[in-house]
mmCIF file of C-alpha atoms in Angstrom:
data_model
loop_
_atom_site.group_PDB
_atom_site.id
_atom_site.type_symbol
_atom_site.label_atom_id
_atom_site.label_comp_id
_atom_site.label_asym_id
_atom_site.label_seq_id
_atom_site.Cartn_x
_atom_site.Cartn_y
_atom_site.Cartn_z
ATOM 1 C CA UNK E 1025 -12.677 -27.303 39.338
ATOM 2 C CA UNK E 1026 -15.401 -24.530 39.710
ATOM 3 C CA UNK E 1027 -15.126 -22.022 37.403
ATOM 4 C CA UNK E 1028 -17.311 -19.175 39.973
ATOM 5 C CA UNK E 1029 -20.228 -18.990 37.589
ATOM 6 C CA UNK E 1030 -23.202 -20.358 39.314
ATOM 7 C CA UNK E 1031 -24.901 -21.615 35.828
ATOM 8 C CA UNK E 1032 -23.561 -23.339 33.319
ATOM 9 C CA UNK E 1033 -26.269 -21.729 31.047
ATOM 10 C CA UNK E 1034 -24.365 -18.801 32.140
ATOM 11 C CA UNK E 1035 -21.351 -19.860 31.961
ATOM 12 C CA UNK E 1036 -21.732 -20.857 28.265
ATOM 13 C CA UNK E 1037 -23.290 -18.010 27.072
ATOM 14 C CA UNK E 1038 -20.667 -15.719 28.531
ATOM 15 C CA UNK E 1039 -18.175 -17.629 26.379
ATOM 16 C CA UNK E 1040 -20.312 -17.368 23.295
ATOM 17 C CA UNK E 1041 -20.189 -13.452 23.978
ATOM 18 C CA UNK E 1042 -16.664 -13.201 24.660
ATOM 19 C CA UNK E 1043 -15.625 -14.899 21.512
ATOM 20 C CA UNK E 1044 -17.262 -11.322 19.491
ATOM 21 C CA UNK E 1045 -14.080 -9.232 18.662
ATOM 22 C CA UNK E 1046 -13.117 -6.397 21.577
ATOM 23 C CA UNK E 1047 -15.187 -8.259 24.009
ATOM 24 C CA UNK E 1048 -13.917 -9.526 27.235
ATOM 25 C CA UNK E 1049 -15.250 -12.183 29.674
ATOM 26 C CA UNK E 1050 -15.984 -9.237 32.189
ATOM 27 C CA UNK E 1051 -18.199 -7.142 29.262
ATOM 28 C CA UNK E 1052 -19.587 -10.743 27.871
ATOM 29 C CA UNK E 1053 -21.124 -11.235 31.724
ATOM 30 C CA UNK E 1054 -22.084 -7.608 31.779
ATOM 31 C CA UNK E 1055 -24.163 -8.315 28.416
ATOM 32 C CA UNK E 1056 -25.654 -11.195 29.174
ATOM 33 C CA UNK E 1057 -27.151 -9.819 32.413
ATOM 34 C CA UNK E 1058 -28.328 -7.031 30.805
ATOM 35 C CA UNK E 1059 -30.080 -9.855 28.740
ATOM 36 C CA UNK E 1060 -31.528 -11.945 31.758
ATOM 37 C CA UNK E 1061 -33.013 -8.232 32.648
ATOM 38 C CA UNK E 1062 -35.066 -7.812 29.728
ATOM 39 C CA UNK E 1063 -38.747 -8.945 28.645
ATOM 40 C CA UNK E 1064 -38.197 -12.353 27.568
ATOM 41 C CA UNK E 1065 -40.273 -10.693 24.494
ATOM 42 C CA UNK E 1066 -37.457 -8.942 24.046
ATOM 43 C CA UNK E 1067 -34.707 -11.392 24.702
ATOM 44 C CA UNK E 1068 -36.432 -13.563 22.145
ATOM 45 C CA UNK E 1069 -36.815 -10.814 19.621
ATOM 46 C CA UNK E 1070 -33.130 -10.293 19.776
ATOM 47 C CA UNK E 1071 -32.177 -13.985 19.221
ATOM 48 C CA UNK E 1072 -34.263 -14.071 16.766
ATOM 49 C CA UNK E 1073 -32.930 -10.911 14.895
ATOM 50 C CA UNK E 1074 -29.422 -13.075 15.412
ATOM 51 C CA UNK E 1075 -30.570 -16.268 13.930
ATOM 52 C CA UNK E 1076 -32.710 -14.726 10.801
ATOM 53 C CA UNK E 1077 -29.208 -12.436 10.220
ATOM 54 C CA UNK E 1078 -27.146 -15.751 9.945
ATOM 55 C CA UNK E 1079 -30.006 -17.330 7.906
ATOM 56 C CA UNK E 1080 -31.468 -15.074 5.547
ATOM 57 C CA UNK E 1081 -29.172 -12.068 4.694
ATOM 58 C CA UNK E 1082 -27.464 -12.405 1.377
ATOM 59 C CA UNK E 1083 -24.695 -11.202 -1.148
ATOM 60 C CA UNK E 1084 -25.408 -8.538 -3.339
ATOM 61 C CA UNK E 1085 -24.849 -10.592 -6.746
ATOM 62 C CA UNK E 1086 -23.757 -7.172 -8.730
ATOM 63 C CA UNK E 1087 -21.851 -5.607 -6.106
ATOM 64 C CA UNK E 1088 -21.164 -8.278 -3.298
ATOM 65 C CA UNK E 1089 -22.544 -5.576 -0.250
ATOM 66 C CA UNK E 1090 -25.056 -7.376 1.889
ATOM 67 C CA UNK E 1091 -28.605 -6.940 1.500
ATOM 68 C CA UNK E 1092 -32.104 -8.674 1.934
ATOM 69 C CA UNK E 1093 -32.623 -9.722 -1.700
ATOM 70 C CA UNK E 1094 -30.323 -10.839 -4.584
ATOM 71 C CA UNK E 1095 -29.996 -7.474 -5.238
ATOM 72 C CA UNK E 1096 -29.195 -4.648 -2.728
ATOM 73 C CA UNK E 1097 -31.291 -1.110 -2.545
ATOM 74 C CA UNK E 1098 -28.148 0.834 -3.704
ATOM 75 C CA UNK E 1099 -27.764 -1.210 -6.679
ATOM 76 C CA UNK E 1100 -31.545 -1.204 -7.307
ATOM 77 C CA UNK E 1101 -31.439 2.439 -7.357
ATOM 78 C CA UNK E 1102 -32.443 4.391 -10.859
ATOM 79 C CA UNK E 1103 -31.216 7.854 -9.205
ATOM 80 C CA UNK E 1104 -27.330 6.938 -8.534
ATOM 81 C CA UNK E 1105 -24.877 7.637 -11.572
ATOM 82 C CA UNK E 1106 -24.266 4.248 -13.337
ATOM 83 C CA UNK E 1107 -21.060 5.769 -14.575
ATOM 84 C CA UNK E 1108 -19.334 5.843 -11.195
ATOM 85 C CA UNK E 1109 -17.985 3.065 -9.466
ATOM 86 C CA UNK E 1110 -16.024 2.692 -6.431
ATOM 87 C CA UNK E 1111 -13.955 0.259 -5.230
ATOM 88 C CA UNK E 1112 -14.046 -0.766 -1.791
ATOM 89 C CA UNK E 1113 -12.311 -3.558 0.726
ATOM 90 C CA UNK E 1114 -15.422 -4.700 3.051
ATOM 91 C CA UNK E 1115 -19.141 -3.307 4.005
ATOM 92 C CA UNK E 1116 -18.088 -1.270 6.655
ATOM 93 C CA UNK E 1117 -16.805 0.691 3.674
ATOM 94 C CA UNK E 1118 -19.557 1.228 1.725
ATOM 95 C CA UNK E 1119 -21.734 2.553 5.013
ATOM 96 C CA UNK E 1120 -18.642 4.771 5.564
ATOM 97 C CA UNK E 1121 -18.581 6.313 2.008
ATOM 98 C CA UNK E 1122 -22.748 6.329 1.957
ATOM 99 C CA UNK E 1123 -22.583 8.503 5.088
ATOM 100 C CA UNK E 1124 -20.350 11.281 3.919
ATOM 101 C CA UNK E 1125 -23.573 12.055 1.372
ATOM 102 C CA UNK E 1126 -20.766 12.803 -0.807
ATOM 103 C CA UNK E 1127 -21.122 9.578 -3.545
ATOM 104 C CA UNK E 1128 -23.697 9.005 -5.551
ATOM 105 C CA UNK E 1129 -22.502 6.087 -7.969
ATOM 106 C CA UNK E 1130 -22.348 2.596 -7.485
ATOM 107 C CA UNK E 1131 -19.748 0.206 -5.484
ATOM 108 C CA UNK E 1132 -17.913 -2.790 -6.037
ATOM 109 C CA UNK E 1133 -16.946 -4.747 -2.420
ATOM 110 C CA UNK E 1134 -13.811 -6.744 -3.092
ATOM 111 C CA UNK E 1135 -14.350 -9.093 0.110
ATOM 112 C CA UNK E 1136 -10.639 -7.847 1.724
ATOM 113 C CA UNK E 1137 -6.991 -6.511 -0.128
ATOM 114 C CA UNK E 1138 -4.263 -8.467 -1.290
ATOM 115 C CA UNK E 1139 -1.941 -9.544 1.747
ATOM 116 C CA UNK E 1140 0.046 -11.928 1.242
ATOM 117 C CA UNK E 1141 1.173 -12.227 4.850
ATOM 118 C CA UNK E 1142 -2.546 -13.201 5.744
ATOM 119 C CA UNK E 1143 -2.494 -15.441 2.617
ATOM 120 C CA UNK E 1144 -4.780 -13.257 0.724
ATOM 121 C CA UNK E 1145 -4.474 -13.247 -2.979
ATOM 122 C CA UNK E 1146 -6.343 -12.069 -5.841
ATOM 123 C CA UNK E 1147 -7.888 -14.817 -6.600
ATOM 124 C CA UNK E 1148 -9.535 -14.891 -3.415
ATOM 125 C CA UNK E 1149 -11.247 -11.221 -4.044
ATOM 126 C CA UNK E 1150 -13.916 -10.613 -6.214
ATOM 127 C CA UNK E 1151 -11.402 -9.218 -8.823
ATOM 128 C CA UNK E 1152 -12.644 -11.384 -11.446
ATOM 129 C CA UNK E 1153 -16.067 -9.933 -11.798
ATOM 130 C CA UNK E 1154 -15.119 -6.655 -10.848
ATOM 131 C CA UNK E 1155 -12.748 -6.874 -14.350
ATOM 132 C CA UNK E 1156 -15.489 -8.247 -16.046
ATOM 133 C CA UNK E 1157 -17.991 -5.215 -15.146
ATOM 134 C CA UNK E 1158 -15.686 -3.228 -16.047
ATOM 135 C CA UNK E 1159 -14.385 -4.346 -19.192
ATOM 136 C CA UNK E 1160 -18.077 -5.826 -20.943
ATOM 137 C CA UNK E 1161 -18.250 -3.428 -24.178
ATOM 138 C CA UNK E 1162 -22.126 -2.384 -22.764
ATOM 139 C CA UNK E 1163 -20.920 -1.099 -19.300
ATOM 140 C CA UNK E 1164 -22.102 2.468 -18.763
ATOM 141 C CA UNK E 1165 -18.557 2.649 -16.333
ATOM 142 C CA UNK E 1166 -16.471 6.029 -17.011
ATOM 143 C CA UNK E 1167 -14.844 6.039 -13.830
ATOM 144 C CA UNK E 1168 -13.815 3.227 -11.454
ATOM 145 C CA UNK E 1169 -12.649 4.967 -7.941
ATOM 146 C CA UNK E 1170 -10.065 3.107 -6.078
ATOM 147 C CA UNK E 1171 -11.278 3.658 -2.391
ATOM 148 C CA UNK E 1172 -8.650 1.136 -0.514
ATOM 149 C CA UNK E 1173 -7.067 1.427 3.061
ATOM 150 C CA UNK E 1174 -3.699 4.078 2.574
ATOM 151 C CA UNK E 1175 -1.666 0.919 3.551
ATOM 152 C CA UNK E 1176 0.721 -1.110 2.094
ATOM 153 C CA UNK E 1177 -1.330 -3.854 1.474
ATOM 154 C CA UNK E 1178 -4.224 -0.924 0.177
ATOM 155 C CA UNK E 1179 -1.623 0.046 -2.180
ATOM 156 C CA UNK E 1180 -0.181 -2.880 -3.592
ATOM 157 C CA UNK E 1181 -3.999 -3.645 -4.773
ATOM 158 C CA UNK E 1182 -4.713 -0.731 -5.610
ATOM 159 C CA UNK E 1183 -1.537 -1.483 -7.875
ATOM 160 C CA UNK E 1184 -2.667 -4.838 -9.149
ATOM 161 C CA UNK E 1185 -6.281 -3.139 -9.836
ATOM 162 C CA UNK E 1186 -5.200 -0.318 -12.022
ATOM 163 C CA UNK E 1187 -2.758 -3.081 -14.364
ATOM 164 C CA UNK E 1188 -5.788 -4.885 -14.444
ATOM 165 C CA UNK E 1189 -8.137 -2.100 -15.600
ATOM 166 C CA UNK E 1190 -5.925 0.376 -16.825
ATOM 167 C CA UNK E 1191 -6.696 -0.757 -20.777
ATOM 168 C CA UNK E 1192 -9.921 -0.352 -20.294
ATOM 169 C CA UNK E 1193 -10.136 3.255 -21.642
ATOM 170 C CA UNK E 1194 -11.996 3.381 -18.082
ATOM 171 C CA UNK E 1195 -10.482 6.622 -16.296
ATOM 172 C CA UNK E 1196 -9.059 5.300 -13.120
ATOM 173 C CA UNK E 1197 -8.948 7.212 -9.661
ATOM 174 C CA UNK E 1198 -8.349 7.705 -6.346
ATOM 175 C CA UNK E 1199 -9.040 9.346 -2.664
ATOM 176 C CA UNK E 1200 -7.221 12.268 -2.339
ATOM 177 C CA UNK E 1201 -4.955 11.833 0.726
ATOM 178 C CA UNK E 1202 -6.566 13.267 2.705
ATOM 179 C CA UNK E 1203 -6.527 10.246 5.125
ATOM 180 C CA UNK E 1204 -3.525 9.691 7.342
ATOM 181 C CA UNK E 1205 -0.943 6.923 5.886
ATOM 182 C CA UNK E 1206 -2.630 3.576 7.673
ATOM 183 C CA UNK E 1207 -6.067 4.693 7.903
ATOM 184 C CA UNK E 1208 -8.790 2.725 7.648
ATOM 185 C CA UNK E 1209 -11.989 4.430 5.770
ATOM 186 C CA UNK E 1210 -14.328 3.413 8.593
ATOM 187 C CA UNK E 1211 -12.052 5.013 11.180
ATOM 188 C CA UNK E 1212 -11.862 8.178 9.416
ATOM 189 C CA UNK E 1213 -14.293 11.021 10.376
ATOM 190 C CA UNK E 1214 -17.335 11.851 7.617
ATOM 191 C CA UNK E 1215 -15.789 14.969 6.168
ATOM 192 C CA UNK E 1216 -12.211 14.354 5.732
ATOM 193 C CA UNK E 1217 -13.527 11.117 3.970
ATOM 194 C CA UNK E 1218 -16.411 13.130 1.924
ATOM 195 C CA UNK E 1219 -13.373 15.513 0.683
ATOM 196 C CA UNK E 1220 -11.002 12.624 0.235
ATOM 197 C CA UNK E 1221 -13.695 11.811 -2.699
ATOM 198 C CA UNK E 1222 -14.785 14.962 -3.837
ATOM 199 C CA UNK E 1223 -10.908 15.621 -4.620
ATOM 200 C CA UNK E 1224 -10.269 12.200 -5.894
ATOM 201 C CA UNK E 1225 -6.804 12.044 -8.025
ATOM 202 C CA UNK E 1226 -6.175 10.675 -11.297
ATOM 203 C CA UNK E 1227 -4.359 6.767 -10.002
ATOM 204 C CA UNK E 1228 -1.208 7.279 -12.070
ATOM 205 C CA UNK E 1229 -0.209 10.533 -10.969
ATOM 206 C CA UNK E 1230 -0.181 9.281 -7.493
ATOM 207 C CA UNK E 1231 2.359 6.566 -8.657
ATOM 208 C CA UNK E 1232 4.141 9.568 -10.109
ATOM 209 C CA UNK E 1233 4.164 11.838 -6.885
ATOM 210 C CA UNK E 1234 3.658 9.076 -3.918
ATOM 211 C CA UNK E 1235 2.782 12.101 -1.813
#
């Protein structure tokens, strides 16, 4: 049975596209022809980038963002405020918070949110060493920020986090809601997200006044 792809070089490397989230078999062709167009200096040069990416890049071991080293530039940085911390779900959050120019602490990626429809619990988070950063008698930590997804999933670890922390004698906060119920902080434009922290709330008077 022919499949109308005249490679099979083709052919696979249209599938290899297509399996990238929000791309199609139709875009996945367009991209890889825009490939076969190029230098094969430059084809190379991006395979390359693709294969070092998957090989090299690392875990920030403080605060779990990605980076080049064992330890990324943001945590390596003597000019942020060691007493701030915020908490985040993914990368994508940290570059969203970082671009709002509005943050100048530190950040703690938690790897996802506790959902237990997608069989994500806290022990599959990096809850664990965020408690232990924040409770270690030598922590410089005033403030942990709770920057989660206004969902219900968001929430209900956002719930588990401040039960967790809330002995700590840290003072615990949150965005303002600024953001739309269901928003996503990568989705959410750079200064309703900058004001969102600038106005952050004390946690347990949002549990008080859910609105």
């Amino acid at each position: 049975m022919t499949t109308g792809y005249p490679s099979k070089l083709l052919e696979d490397a249209v599938s290899e596209f297509s399996k990238l989230p929000g791309i199609g078999r139709k875009t996945a062709l367009r991209l890889v022809l825009h490939l076969l167009r190029l230098d094969s200096g430059e084809t190379e040069s991006f395979g390359n980038a693709i294969l070092r990416l998957r090989r090299e890049i690392k875990h920030c071991r403080i605060c779990h963002n990605l980076s080049d080293s064992d330890v990324c530039y943001i945590c390596s940085d003597p000019k942020r405020k060691k007493e701030l911390l915020c908490v985040v779900e993914n990368i994508r959050d940290v570059l969203s918070i970082e671009n709002t120019n509005q943050f100048n602490g530190f950040y703690h990626v938690l790897g996802g949110i506790i959902s237990p429809m997608e069989g994500t619990g806290p022990a599959d988070l990096t809850i664990q060493s965020l408690e232990q950063k924040v409770i270690d008698p030598s922590s410089p930590i005033t403030e942990v920020i709770l920057a989660l997804p206004t969902t219900l999933e968001g929430d209900t670890t956002n719930f588990y986090l401040f039960r967790k922390l809330k002995d700590s004698g840290v003072r615990i906060t949150t965005l303002a809601r600024g953001l739309s119920i269901g928003d996503d902080l990568e989705y959410a434009d750079e200064i309703t997200l900058g004001r969102s922290i600038v106005n952050r709330l004390e946690f347990e008077s949002t549990m008080k006044n859910p609105s």
